[in-house]
C-alpha angles and dihedrals in degrees: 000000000000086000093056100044085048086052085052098060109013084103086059104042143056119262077242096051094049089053096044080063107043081063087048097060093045088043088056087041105059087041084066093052086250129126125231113175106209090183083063107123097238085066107024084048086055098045095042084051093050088052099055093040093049112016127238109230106129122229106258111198106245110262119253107256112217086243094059089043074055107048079039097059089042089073097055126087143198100287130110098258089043092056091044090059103039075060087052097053101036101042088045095050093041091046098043099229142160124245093253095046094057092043092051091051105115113198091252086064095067120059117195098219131175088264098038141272134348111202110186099204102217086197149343145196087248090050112062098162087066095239096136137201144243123223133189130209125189140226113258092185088225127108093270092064110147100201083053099054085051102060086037090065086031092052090050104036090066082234115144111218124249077024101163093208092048112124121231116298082236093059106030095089100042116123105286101007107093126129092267096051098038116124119225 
């Protein structure tokens, strides 16, 4: 039943959405107290088909090149907003992280120290156990110091460091949402 309804919308729908559903299924199935075998030939037979019809290299978003963080961090200015986001480009590049996990960053998870900087990482797509992980950048001494950067948007947002209510580094300069007008 799982095969056919794979041959129905396999023409609609990306080889990884079609997975994503077929463990869903299984996912809902075994919720249920029910089996569903997806290495049963009548779906492992559609998806392996789909694969080599289609090919199954997924689409990587194409790296950021020092010249375009570059070009990036030219545009921005001396505002708030404008500090918070050269930070956000430049501890996230220096530091190699994913997009969730530097939106997920509070101000008490990065710690300013003599070296650079100490990240401690809550949780990440490759942990799923939730151990986390600690990460250190240090300073370059250029203008395109992150751990500069940093303080700089730390220094202006008002914002003390290893502060526990602090919001995300990501959302503490959006419009409104700065220390002052915070609500509790």
């Amino acid at each position: 039943m799982v095969g056919l309804y794979l041959a129905d919308i396999a023409d609609r729908l990306s080889l990884a959405t079609l997975t994503r559903r077929v463990s869903s299924l299984a996912a809902r199935h075994r919720q249920a107290g029910l089996g569903l075998d997806v290495r049963h030939p009548a779906v492992a037979d559609v998806l392996a088909g789909l694969r080599r019809e289609r090919g199954s290299a997924q689409r990587h978003a194409e790296a950021l090149t020092v010249p375009r963080l570059k070009q990036a961090l030219a545009t921005l200015g001396d505002g708030l907003a404008d500090r918070r986001d050269r930070a956000l480009l430049l501890v996230g590049t220096a530091a190699a992280l994913r997009r969730s996990e530097l939106v997920a960053l509070d101000v008490a998870d990065i710690a300013v120290l003599p070296e650079g900087l100490r990240i401690s990482i809550r949780r990440s797509k490759t942990d799923a156990e939730g151990r986390g992980a600690v990460l250190a950048v240090g300073r370059t001494g250029t203008a395109t110091c992150p751990v500069a950067a940093y303080a700089a948007w730390l220094a202006a947002s008002g914002i003390a460091e290893g502060q526990r209510s602090a919001p995300s580094i990501a959302m503490a300069a959006s419009a409104g949402v700065c220390p002052a007008t915070r609500s509790p």
